[in-house]
JSON list of C-alpha atoms and ligand atoms in Angstrom, two decimals:
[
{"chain": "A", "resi": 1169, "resn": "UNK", "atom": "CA", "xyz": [6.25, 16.02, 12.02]},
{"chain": "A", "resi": 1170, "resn": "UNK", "atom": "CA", "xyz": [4.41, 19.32, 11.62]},
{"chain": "A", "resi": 1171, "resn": "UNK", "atom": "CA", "xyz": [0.54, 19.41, 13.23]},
{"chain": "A", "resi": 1172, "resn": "UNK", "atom": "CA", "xyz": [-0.97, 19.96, 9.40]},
{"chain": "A", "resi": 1173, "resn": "UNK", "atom": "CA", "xyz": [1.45, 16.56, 7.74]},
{"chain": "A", "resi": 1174, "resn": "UNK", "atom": "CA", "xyz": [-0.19, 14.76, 10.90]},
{"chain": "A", "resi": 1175, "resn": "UNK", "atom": "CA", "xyz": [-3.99, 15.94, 10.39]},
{"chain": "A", "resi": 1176, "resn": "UNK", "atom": "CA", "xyz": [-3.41, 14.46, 6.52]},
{"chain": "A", "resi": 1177, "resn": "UNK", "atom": "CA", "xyz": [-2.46, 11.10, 7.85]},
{"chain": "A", "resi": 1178, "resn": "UNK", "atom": "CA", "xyz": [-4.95, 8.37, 6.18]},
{"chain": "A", "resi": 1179, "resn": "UNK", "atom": "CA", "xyz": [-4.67, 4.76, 7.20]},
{"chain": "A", "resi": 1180, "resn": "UNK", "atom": "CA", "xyz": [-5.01, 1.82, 4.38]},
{"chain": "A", "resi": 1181, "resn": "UNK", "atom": "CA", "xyz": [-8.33, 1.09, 6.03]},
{"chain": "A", "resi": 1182, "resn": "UNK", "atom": "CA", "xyz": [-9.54, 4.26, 5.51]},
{"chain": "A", "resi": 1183, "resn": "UNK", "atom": "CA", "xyz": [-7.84, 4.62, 1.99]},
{"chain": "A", "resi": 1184, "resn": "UNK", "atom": "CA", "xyz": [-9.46, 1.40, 0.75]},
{"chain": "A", "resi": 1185, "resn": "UNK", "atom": "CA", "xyz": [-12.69, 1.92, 2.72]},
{"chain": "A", "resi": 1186, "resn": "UNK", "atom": "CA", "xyz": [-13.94, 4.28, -0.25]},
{"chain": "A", "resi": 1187, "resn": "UNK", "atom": "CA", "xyz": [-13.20, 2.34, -3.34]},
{"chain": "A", "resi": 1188, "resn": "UNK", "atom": "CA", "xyz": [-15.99, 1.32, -4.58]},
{"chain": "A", "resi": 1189, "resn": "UNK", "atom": "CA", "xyz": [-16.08, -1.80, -6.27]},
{"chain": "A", "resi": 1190, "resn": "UNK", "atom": "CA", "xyz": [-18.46, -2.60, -9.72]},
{"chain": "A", "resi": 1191, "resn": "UNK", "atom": "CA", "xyz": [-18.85, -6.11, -9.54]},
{"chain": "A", "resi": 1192, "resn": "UNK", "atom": "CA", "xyz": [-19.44, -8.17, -12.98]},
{"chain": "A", "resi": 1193, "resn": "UNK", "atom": "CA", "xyz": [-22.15, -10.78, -11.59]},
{"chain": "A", "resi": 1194, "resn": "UNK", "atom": "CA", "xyz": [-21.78, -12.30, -15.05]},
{"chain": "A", "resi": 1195, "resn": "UNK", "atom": "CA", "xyz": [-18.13, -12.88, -15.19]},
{"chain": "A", "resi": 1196, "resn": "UNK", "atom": "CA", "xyz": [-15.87, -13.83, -12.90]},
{"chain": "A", "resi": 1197, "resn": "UNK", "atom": "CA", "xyz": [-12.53, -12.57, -13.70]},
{"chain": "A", "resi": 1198, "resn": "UNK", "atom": "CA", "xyz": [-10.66, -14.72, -11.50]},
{"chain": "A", "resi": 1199, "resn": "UNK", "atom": "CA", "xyz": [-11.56, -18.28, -11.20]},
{"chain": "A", "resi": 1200, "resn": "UNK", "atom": "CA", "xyz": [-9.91, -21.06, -8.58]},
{"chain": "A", "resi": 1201, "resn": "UNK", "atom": "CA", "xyz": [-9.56, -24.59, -8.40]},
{"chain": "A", "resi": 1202, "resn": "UNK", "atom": "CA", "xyz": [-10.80, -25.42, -5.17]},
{"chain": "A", "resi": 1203, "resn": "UNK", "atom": "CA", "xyz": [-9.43, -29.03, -5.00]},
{"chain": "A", "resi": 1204, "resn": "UNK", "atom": "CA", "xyz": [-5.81, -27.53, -5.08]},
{"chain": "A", "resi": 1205, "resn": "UNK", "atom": "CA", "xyz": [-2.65, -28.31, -2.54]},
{"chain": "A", "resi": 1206, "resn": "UNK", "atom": "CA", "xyz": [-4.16, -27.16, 1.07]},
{"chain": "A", "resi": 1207, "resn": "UNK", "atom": "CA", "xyz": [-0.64, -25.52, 1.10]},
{"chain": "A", "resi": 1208, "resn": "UNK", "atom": "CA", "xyz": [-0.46, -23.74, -1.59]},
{"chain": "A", "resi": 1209, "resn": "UNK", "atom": "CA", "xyz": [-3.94, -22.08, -1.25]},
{"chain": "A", "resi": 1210, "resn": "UNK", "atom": "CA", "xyz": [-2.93, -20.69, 2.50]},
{"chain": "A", "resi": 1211, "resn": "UNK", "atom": "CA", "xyz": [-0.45, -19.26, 0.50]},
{"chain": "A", "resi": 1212, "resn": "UNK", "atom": "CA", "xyz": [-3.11, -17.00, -1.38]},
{"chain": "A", "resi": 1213, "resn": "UNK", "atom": "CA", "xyz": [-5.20, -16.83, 2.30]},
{"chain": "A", "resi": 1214, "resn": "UNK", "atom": "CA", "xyz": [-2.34, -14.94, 3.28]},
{"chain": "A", "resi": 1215, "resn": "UNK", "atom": "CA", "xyz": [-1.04, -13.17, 0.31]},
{"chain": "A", "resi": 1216, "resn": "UNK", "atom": "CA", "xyz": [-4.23, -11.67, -1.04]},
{"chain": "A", "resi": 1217, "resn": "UNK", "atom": "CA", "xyz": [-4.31, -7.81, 0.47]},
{"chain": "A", "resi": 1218, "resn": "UNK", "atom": "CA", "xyz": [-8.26, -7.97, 0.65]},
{"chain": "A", "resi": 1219, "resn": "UNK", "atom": "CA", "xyz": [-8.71, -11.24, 2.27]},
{"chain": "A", "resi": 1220, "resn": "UNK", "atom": "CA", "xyz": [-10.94, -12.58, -0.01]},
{"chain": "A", "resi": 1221, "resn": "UNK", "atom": "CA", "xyz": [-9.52, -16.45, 0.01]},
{"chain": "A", "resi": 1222, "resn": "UNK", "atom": "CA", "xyz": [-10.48, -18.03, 2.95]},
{"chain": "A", "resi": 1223, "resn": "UNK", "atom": "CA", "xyz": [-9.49, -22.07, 4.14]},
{"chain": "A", "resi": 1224, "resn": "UNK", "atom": "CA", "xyz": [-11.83, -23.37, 6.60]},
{"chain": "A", "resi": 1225, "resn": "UNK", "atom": "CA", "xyz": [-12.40, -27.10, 7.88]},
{"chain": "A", "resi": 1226, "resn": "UNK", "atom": "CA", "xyz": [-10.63, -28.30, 4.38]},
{"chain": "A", "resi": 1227, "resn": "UNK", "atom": "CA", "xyz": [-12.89, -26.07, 1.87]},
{"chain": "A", "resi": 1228, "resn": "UNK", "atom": "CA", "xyz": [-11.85, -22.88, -0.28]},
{"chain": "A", "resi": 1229, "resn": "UNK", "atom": "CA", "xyz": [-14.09, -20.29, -0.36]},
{"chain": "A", "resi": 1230, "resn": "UNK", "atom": "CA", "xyz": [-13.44, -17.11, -2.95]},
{"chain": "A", "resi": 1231, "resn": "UNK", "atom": "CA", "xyz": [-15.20, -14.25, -4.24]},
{"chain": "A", "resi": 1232, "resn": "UNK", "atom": "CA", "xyz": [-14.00, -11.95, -6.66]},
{"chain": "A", "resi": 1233, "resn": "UNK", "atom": "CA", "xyz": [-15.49, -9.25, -5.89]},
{"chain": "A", "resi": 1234, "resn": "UNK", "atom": "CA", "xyz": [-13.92, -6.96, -4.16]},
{"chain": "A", "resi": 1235, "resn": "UNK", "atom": "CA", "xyz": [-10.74, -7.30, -5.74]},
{"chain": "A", "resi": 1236, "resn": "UNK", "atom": "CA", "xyz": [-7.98, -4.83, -5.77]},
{"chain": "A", "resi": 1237, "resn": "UNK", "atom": "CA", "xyz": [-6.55, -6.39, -9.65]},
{"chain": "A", "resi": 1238, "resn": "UNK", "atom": "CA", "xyz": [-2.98, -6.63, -8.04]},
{"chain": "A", "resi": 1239, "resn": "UNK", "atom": "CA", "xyz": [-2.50, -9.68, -9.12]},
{"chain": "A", "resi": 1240, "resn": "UNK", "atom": "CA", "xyz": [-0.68, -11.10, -6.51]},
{"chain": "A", "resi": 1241, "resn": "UNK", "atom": "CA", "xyz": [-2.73, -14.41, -6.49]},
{"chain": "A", "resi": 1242, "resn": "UNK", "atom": "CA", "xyz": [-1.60, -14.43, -10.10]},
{"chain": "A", "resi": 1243, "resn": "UNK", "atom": "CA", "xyz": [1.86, -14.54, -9.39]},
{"chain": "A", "resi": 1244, "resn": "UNK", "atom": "CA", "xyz": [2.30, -16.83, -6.25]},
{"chain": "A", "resi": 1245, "resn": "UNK", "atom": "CA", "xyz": [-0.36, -19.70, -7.53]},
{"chain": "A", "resi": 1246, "resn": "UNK", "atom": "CA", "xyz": [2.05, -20.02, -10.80]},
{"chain": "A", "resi": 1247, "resn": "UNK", "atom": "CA", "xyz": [-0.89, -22.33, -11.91]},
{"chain": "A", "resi": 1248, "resn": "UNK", "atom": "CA", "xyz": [-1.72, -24.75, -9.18]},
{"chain": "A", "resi": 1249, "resn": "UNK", "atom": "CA", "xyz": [-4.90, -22.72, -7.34]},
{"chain": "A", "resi": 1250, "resn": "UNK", "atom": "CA", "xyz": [-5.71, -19.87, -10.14]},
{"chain": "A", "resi": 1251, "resn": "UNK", "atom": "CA", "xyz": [-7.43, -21.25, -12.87]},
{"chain": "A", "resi": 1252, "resn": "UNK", "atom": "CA", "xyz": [-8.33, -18.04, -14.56]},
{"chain": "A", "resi": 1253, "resn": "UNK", "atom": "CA", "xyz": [-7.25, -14.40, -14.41]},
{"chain": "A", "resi": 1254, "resn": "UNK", "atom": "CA", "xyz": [-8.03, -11.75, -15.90]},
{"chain": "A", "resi": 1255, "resn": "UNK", "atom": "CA", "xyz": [-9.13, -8.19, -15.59]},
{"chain": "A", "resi": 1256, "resn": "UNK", "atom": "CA", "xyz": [-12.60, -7.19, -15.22]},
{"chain": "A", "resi": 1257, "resn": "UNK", "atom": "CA", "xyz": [-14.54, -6.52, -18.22]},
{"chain": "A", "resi": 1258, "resn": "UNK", "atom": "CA", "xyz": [-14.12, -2.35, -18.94]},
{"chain": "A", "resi": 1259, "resn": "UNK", "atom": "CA", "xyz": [-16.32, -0.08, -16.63]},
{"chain": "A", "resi": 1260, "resn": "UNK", "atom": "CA", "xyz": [-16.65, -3.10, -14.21]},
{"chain": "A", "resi": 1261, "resn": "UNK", "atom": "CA", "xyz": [-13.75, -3.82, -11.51]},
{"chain": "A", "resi": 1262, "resn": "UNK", "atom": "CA", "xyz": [-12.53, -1.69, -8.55]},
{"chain": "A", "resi": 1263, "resn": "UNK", "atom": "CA", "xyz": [-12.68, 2.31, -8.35]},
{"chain": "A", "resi": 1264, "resn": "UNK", "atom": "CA", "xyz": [-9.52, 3.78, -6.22]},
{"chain": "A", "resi": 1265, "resn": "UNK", "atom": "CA", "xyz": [-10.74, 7.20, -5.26]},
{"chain": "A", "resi": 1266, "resn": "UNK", "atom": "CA", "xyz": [-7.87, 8.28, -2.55]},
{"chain": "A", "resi": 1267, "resn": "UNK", "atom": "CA", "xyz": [-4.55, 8.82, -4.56]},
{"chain": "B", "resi": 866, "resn": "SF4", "atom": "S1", "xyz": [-5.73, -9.95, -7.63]},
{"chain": "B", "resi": 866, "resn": "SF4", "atom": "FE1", "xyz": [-4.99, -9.29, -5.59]},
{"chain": "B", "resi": 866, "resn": "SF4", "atom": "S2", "xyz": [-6.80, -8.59, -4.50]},
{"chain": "B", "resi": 866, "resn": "SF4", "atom": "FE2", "xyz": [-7.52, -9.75, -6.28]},
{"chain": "B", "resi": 866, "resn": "SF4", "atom": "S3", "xyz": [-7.87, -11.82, -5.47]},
{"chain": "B", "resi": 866, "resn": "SF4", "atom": "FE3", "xyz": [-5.77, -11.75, -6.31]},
{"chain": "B", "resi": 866, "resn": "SF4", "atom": "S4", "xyz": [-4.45, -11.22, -4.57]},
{"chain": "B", "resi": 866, "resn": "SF4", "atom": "FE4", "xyz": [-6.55, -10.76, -3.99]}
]
């Protein structure tokens, strides 16, 4: 690997640390059911790419924002812990800014 390919090398952390994020206080576009299968939401606690479901002592905790819109919770809940998803509301939702 040449010295200049190496100086261009950008962790995820990094990449991710300057999205910025325009949260929609008054609309959540994902919603959860918090009395769901224990199992199936450590599914999500380990799925989602920006942490944001978190099992502790038997309660779900969630907050949308700061979502990357990947969908991923989407997919592997197939109904039993999503309630709702959708995107954000236009102008609202996350900002990518590297690549
Ligand atoms: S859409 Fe992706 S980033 Fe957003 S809550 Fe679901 S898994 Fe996490």
């Amino acid at each position: 690997m040449s010295g200049q390919s190496a100086a261009l090398r950008v962790s995820v952390e990094e990449k991710l640390g300057v999205d910025k994020f325009h949260v929609d206080e008054s609309y959540p576009h994902i919603e959860v059911d918090k009395a769901a299968d224990p199992a199936d939401i450590m599914t999500l606690v380990r799925a989602c790419p920006a942490g944001l479901y978190k099992y502790s002592e038997g309660a779900l905790t969630f907050d949308y924002a700061g979502c990357f819109e990947c969908g991923t919770c989407r997919v592997l809940s197939k109904g039993k812990v999503v309630s709702k998803w959708s995107f954000p509301k236009g102008t609202f939702g996350v900002e990518y800014r590297f690549g």
